[in-house]
CSV table of C-alpha atoms in Angstrom, one decimal:
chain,number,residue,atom,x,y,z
A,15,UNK,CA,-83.9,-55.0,-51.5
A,16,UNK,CA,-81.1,-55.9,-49.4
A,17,UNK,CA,-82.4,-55.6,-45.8
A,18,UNK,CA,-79.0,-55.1,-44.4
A,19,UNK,CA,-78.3,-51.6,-46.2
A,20,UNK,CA,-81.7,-50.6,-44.5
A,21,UNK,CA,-79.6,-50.8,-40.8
A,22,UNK,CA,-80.2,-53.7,-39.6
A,23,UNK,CA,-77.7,-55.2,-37.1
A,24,UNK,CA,-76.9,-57.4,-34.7
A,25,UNK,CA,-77.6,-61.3,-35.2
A,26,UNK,CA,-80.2,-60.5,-38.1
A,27,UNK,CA,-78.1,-58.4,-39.7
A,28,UNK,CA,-74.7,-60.5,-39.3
A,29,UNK,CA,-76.5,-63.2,-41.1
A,30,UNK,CA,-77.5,-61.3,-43.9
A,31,UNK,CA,-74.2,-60.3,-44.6
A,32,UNK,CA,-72.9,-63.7,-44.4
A,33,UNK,CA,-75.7,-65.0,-46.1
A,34,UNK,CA,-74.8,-62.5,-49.3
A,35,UNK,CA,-70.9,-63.3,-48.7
A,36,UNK,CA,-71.6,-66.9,-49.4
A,37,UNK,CA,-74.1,-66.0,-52.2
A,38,UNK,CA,-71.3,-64.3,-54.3
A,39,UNK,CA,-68.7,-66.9,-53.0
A,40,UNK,CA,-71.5,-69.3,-55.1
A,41,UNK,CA,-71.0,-67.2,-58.1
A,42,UNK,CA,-67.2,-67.1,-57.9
A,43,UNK,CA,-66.8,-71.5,-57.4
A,44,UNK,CA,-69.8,-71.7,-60.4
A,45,UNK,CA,-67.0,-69.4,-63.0
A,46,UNK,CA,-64.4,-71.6,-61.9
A,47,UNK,CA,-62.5,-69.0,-59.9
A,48,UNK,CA,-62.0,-71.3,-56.5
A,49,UNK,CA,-62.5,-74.5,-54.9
A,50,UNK,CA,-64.1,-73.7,-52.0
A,51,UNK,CA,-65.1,-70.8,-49.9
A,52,UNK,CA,-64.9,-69.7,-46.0
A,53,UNK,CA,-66.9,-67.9,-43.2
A,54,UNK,CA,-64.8,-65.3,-41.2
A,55,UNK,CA,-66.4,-64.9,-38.1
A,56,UNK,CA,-64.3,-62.0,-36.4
A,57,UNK,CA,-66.7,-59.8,-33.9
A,58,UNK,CA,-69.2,-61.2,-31.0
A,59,UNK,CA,-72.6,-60.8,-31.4
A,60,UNK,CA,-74.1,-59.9,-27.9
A,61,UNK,CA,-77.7,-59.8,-28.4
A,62,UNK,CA,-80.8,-62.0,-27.7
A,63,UNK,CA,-80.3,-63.9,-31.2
A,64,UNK,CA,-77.2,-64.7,-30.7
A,65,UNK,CA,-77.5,-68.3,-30.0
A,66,UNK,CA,-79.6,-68.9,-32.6
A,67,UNK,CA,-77.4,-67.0,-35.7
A,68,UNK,CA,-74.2,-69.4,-34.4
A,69,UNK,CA,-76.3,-72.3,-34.3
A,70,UNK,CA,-76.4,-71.8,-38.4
A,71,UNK,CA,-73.3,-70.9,-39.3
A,72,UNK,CA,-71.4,-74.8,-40.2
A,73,UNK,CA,-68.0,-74.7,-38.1
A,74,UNK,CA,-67.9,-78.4,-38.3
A,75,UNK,CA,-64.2,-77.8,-40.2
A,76,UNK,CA,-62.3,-74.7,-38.5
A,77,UNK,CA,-59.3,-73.1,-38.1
A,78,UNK,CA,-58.3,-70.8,-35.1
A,79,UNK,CA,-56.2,-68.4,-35.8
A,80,UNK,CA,-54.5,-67.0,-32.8
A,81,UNK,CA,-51.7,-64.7,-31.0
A,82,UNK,CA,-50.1,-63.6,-27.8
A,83,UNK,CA,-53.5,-61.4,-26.4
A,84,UNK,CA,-50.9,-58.7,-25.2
A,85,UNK,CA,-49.7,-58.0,-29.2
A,86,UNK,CA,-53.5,-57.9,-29.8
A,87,UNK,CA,-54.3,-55.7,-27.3
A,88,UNK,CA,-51.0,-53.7,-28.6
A,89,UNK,CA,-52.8,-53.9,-32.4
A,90,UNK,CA,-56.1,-52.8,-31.4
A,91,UNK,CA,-54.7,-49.4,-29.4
A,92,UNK,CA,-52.6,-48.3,-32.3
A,93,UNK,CA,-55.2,-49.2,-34.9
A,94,UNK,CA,-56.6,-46.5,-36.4
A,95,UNK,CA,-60.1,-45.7,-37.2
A,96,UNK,CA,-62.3,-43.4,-40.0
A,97,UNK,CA,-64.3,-40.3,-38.7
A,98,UNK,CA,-68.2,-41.4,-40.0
A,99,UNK,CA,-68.3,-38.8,-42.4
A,100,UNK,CA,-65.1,-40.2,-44.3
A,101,UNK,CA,-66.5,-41.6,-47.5
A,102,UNK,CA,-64.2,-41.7,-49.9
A,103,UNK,CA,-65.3,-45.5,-49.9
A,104,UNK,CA,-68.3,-45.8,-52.8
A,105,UNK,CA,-71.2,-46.1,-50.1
A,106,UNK,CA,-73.3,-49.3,-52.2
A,107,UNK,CA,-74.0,-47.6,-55.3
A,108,UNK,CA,-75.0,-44.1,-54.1
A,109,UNK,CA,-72.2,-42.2,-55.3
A,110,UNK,CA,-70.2,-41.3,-52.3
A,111,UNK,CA,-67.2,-41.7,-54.1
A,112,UNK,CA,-64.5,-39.3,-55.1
A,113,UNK,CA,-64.5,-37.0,-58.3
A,114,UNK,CA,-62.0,-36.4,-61.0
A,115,UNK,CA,-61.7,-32.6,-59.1
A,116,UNK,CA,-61.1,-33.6,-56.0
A,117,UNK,CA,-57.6,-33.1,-55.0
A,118,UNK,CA,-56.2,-36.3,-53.7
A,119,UNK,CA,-53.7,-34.4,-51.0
A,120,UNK,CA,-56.6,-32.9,-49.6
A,121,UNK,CA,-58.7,-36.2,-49.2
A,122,UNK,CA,-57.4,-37.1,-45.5
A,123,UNK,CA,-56.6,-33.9,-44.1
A,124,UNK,CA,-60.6,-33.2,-44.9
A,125,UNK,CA,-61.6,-36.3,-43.7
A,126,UNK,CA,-59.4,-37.0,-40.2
A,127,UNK,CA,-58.4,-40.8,-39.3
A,128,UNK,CA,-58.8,-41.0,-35.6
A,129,UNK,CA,-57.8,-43.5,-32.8
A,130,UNK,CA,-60.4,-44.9,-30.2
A,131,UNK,CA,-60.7,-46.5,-27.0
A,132,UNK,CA,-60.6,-43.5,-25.0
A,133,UNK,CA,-63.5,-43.1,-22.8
A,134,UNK,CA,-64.1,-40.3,-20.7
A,135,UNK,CA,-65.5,-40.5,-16.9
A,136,UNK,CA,-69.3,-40.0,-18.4
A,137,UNK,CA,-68.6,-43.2,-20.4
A,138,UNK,CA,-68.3,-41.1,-23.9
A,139,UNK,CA,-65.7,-42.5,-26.2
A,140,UNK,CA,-63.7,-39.6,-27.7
A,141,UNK,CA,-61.5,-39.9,-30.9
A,142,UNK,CA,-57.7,-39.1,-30.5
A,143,UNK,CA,-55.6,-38.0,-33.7
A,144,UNK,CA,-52.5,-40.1,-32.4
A,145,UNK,CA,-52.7,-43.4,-30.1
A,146,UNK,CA,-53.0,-43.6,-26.4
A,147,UNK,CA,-52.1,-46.2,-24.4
A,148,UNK,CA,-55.3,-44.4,-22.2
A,149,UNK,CA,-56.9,-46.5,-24.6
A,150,UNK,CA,-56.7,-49.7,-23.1
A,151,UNK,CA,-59.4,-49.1,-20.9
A,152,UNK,CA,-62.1,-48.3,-23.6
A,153,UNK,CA,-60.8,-51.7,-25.9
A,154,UNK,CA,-61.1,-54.4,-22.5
A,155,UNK,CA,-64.6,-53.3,-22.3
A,156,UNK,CA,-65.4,-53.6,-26.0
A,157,UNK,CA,-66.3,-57.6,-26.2
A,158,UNK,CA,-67.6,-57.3,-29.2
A,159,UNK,CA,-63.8,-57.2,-30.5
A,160,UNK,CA,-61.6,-58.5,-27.9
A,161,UNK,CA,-61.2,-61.5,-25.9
A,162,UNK,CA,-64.0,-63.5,-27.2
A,163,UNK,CA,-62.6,-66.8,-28.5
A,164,UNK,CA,-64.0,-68.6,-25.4
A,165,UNK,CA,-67.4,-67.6,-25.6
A,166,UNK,CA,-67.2,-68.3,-29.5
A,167,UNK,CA,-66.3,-71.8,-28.5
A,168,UNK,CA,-68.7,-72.2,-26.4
A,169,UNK,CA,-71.3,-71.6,-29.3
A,170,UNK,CA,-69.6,-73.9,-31.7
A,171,UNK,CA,-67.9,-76.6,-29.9
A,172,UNK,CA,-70.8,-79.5,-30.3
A,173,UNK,CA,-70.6,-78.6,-34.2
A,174,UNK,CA,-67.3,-78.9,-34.8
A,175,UNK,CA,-65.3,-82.0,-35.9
A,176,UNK,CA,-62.3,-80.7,-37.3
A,177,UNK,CA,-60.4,-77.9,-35.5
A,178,UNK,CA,-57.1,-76.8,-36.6
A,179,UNK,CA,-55.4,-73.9,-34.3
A,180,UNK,CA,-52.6,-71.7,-36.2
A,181,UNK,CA,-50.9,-68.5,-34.8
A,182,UNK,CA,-51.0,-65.0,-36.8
A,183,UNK,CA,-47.0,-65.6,-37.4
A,184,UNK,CA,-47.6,-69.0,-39.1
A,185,UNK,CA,-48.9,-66.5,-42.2
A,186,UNK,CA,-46.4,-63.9,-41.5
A,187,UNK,CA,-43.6,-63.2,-44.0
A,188,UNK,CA,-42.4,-65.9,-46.0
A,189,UNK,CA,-43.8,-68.2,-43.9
A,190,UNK,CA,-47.6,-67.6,-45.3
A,191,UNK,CA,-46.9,-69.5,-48.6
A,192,UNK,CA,-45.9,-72.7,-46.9
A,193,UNK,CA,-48.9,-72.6,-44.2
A,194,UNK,CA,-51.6,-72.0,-47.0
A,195,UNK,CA,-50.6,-74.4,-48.9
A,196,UNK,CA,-50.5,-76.9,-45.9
A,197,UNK,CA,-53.4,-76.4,-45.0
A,198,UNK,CA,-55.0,-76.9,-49.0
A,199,UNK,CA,-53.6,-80.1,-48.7
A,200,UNK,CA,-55.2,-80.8,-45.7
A,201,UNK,CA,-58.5,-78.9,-46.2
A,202,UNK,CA,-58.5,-80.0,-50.1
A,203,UNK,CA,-58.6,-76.1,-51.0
A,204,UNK,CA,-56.5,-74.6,-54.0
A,205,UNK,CA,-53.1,-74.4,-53.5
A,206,UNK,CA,-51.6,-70.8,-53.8
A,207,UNK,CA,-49.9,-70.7,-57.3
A,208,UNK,CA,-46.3,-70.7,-56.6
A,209,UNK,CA,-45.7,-67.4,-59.1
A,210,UNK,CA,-47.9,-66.0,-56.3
A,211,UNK,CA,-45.2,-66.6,-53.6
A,212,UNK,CA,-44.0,-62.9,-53.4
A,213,UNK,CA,-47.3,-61.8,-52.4
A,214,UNK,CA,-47.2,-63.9,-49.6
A,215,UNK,CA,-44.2,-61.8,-48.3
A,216,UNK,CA,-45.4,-58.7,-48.9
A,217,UNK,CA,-46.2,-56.6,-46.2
A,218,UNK,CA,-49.9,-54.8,-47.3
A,219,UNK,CA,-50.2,-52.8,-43.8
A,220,UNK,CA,-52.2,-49.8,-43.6
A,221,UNK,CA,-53.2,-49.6,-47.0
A,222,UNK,CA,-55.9,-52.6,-46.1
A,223,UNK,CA,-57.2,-49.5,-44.0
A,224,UNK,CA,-57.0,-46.9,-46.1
A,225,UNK,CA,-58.8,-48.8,-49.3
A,226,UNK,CA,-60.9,-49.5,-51.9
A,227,UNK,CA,-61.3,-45.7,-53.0
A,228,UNK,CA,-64.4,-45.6,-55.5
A,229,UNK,CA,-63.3,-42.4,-58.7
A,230,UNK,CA,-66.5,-41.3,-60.4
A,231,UNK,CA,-64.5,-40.1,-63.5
A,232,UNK,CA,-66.5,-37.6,-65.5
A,233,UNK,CA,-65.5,-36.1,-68.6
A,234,UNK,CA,-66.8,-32.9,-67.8
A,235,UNK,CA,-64.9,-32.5,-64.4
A,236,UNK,CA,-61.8,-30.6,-64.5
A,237,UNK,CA,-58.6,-32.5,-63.2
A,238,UNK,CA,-57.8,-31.3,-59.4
A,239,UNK,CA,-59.6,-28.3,-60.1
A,240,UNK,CA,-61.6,-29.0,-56.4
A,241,UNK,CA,-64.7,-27.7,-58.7
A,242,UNK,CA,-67.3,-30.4,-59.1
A,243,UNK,CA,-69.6,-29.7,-62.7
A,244,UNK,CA,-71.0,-33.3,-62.1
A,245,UNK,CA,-74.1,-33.8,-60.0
A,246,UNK,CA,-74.0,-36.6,-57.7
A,247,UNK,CA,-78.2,-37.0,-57.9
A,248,UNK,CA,-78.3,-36.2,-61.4
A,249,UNK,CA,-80.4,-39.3,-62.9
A,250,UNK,CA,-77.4,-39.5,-65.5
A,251,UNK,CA,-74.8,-38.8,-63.3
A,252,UNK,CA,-73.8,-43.0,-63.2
A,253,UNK,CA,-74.6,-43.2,-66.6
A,254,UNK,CA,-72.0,-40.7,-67.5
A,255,UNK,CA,-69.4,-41.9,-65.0
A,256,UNK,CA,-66.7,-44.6,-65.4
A,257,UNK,CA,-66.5,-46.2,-61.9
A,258,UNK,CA,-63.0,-46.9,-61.1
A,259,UNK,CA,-62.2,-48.5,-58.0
A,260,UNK,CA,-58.5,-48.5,-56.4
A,261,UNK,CA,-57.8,-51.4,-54.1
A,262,UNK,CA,-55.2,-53.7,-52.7
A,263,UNK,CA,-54.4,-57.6,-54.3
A,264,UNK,CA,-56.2,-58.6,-51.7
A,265,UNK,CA,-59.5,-57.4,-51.9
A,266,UNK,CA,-62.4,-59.0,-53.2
A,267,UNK,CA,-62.7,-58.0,-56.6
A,268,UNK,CA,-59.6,-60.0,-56.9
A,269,UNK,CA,-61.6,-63.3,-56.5
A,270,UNK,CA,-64.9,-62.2,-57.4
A,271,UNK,CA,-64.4,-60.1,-60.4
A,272,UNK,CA,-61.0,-60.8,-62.4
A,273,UNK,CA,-62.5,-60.1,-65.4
A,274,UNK,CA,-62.9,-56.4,-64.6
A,275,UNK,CA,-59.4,-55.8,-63.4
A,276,UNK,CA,-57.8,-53.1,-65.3
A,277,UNK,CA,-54.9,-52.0,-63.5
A,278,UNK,CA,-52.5,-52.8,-66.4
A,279,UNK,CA,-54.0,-49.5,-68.0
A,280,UNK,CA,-52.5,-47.6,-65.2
A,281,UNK,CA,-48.9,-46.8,-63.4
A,282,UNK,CA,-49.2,-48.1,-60.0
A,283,UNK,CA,-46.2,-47.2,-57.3
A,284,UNK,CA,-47.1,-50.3,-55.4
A,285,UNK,CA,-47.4,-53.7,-56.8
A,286,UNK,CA,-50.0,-54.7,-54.4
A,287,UNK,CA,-52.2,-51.8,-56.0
A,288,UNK,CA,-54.8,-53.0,-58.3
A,289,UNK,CA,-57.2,-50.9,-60.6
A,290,UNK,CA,-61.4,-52.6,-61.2
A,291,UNK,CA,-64.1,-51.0,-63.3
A,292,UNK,CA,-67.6,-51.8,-61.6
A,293,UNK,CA,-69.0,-52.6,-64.6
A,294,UNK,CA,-67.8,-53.7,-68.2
A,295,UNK,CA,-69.4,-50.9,-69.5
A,296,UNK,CA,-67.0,-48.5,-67.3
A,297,UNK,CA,-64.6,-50.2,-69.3
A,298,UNK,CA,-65.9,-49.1,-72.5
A,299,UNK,CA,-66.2,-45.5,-71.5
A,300,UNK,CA,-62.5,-45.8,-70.6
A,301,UNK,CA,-61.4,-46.9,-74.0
A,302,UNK,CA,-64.1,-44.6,-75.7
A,303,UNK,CA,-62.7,-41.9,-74.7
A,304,UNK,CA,-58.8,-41.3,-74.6
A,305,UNK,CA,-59.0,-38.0,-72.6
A,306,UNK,CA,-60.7,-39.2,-70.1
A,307,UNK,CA,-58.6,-42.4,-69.9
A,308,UNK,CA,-55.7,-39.9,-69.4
A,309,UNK,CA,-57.7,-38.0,-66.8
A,310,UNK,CA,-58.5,-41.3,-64.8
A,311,UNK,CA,-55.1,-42.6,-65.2
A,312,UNK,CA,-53.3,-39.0,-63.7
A,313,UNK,CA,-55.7,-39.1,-61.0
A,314,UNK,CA,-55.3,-42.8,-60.1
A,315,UNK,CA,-51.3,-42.3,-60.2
A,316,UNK,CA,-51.7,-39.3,-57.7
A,317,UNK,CA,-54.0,-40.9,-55.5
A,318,UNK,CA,-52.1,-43.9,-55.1
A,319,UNK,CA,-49.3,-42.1,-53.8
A,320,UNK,CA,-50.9,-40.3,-51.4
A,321,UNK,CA,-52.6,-43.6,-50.4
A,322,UNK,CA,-48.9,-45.1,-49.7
A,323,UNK,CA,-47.8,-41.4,-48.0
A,324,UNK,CA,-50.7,-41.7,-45.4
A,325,UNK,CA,-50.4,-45.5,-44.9
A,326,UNK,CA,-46.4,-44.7,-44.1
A,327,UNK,CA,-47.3,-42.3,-41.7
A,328,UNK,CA,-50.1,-45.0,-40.3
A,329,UNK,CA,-47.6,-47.1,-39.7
A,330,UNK,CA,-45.0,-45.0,-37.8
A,331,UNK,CA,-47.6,-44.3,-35.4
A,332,UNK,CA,-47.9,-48.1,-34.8
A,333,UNK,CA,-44.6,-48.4,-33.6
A,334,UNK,CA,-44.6,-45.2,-31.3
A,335,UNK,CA,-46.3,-48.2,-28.4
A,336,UNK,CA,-44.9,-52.0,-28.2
A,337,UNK,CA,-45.9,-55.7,-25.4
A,338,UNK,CA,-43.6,-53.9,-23.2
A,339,UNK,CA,-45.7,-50.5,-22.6
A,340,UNK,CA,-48.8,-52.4,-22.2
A,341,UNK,CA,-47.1,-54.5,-19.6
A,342,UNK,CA,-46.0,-51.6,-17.7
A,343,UNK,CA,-49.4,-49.9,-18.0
A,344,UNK,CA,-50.9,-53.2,-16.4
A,345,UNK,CA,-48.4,-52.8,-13.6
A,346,UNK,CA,-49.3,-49.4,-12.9
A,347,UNK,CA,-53.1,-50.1,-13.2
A,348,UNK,CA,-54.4,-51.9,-11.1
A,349,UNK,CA,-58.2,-51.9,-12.0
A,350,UNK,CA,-57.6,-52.5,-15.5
A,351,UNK,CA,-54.8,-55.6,-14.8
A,352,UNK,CA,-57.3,-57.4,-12.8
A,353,UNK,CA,-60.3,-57.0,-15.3
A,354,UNK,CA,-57.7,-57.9,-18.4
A,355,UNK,CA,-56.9,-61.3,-16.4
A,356,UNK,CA,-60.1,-62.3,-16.1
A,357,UNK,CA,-61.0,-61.4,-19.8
A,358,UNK,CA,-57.9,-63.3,-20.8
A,359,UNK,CA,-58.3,-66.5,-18.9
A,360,UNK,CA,-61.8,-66.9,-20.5
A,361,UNK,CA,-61.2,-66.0,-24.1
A,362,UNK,CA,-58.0,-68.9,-23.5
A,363,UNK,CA,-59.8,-71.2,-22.1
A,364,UNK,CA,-59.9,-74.0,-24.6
A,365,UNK,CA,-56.9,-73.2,-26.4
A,366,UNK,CA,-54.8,-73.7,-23.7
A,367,UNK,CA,-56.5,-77.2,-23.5
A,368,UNK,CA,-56.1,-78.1,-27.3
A,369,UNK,CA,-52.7,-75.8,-28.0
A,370,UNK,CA,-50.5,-75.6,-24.7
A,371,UNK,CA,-47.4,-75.6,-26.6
A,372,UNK,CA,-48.7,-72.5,-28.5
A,373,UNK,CA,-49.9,-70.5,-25.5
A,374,UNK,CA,-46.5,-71.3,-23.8
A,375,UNK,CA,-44.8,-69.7,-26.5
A,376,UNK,CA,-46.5,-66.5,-26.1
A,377,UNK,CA,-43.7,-64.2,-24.5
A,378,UNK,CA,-45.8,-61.0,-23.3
A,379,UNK,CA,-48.5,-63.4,-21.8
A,380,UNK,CA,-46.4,-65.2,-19.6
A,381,UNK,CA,-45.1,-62.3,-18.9
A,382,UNK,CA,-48.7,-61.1,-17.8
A,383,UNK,CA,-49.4,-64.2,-16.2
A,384,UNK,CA,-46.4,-63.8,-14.1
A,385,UNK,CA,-47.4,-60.2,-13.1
A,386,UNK,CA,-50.7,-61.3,-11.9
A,387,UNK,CA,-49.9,-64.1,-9.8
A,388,UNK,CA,-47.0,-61.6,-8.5
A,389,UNK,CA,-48.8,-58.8,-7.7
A,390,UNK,CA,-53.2,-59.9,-6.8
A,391,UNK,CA,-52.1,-63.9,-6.3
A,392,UNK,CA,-54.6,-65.0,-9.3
A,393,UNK,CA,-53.7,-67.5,-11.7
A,394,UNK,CA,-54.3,-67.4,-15.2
């Protein structure tokens, strides 16, 4: 049983996850599919164990990815968030997915994406349906996603012998091609196929947010019809699904499950779209049956373009804030200025140590730095 779907969390938890990751990583280097595998370690662990789950995790080669902490700060407020009951994702087998008679429109006005960060003055986070730069507040006090660079240095540093430091806009663009495959020279990785270029300067954006979408396609549910003749805790009902699964090129299924990719049965709007069974034997009760292949393929064709409608309007809402607005809000604030310096000059620590000439080059920090020292005399 995995323990990890039985909610645990924290340390314990983290390493079970990562423990699985690199279990199916195994898998994937045994087939042939890759060279070598990585850890991503994104989110601080806070509790008691937390010592103890970094001291296993090998980070004697790593690479730290970093950027100006005022764009991240301006990513995390417009980044927008899923309501708990929005699970269009297939929740581990359970069958939490969508149906064939669901109607695809309706999918995200039912189930609301949300923006966080707001806190209100009983220390209740409540979810906005656009961003707020109120929301500053509510992401400087959430460590276990922002700012936390130093401390994870702190953990690591006597394990590491190779560090390599890279910003976010080293893989942005065009530019992503050339840094990947600098780095497989100098990590001995597999070099990114050079037919593979274009993806590289594709922009995925809020579809990464918005997918993998899990289709139970039945062929005894009517198309749209928002009338569901298949029961979800029917002992059958998997048996007499296909289970299709819409994601991006750069999900996992991509490295871990090739074999099952089946998008070139559909008409995707996007070519970063891709189309997996679960299982080979989804496959078969594709190809087994043409009406419900035509079913699957009309629903997967309509989804998708509501998928790229919603991540469109995702993304105009990023661009409604910018560095300069959360500048301006530090001015104003003085409370929230003071506690963002101090966060800042600890998650920087070391990289201002090993990368000064990449710190200096962030704009909207110096910028920040300058304020502070202006206005409260302290020094980042």
């Amino acid at each position: 049983m995995d323990i990890v779907q039985e909610g645990q969390k924290g340390s314990f938890g983290c390493y079970c996850l990562l423990h699985k990751k690199l279990l199916a990583m195994k898998k994937v280097k045994e087939l042939g599919y890759t060279k070598k595998a990585y850890l991503q370690i994104t989110n601080l662990i806070l509790d008691s164990d937390a010592k103890k789950l970094y001291s296993l995790i090998d980070t004697s080669v790593a690479i730290n990815i970093i950027r100006d902490p005022i764009s991240v700060l301006r990513t995390m407020v417009t980044l927008p968030n899923f309501a708990d009951e929005f699970s269009i994702d297939d929740d581990e087998g359970k069958g939490t997915g969508l149906f064939l008679s669901d109607e695809p429109k309706a999918i995200f006005s039912k189930n609301p994406i949300h923006y966080g960060g707001i806190i209100d003055k009983n220390g209740n986070k409540i979810a906005r349906i656009s961003p707020e730069l109120n929301a500053i507040p509510g992401w400087l006090e959430d460590r276990e996603q922002m700012f936390h660079d130093g401390i994870l240095y702190d953990y690591f540093k006597d394990n590491i012998k190779e560090l390599y430091i890279k910003q976010t806009s080293d893989f942005a663009g065009g530019r992503g091609f050339d840094a990947m495959s600098e780095l497989a020279g100098t990590l001995d990785f597999d070099k990114p196929d050079k037919k593979d270029r274009w993806l590289f300067e594709k922009h995925v954006g809020e579809m990464k947010n918005l997918l993998p979408i899990t289709l139970y396609a039945n062929e005894k549910d009517e198309l749209f019809s928002n009338k569901i003749k298949t029961n979800r805790n029917d002992k059958n009902f998997n048996k007499n699904s296909a289970k299709i699964v819409l994601c991006t090129r750069f999900n996992e299924n991509n490295r871990l499950k090739p074999e099952r990719d089946i998008s070139e049965l559909f008409s995707l709007p996007d070519p970063l779209l891709r189309v997996f069974v679960d299982k080979p034997s989804d496959a078969v009760k594709l190809l087994r049956s043409p009406d419900l292949l035509k079913k699957a393929q009309l629903y997967i064709e309509k989804l998708s373009h509501e998928v790229l409608q919603k991540a469109s309007e995702l993304e105009a809402n990023r661009k409604l804030f910018n560095e300069n607005d959360i500048l301006e809000y530090f001015r104003k604030h003085e409370k929230e200025r003071k506690l963002a310096a101090t966060l800042i000059k600890e998650h920087l620590k070391y990289q201002k140590q090993k990368a000064p000439n990449i710190i200096e080059s962030f704009k909207y920090y110096k910028e920040f730095e300058k304020m502070c020292l202006e206005l409260d005399g302290t020094k980042l």
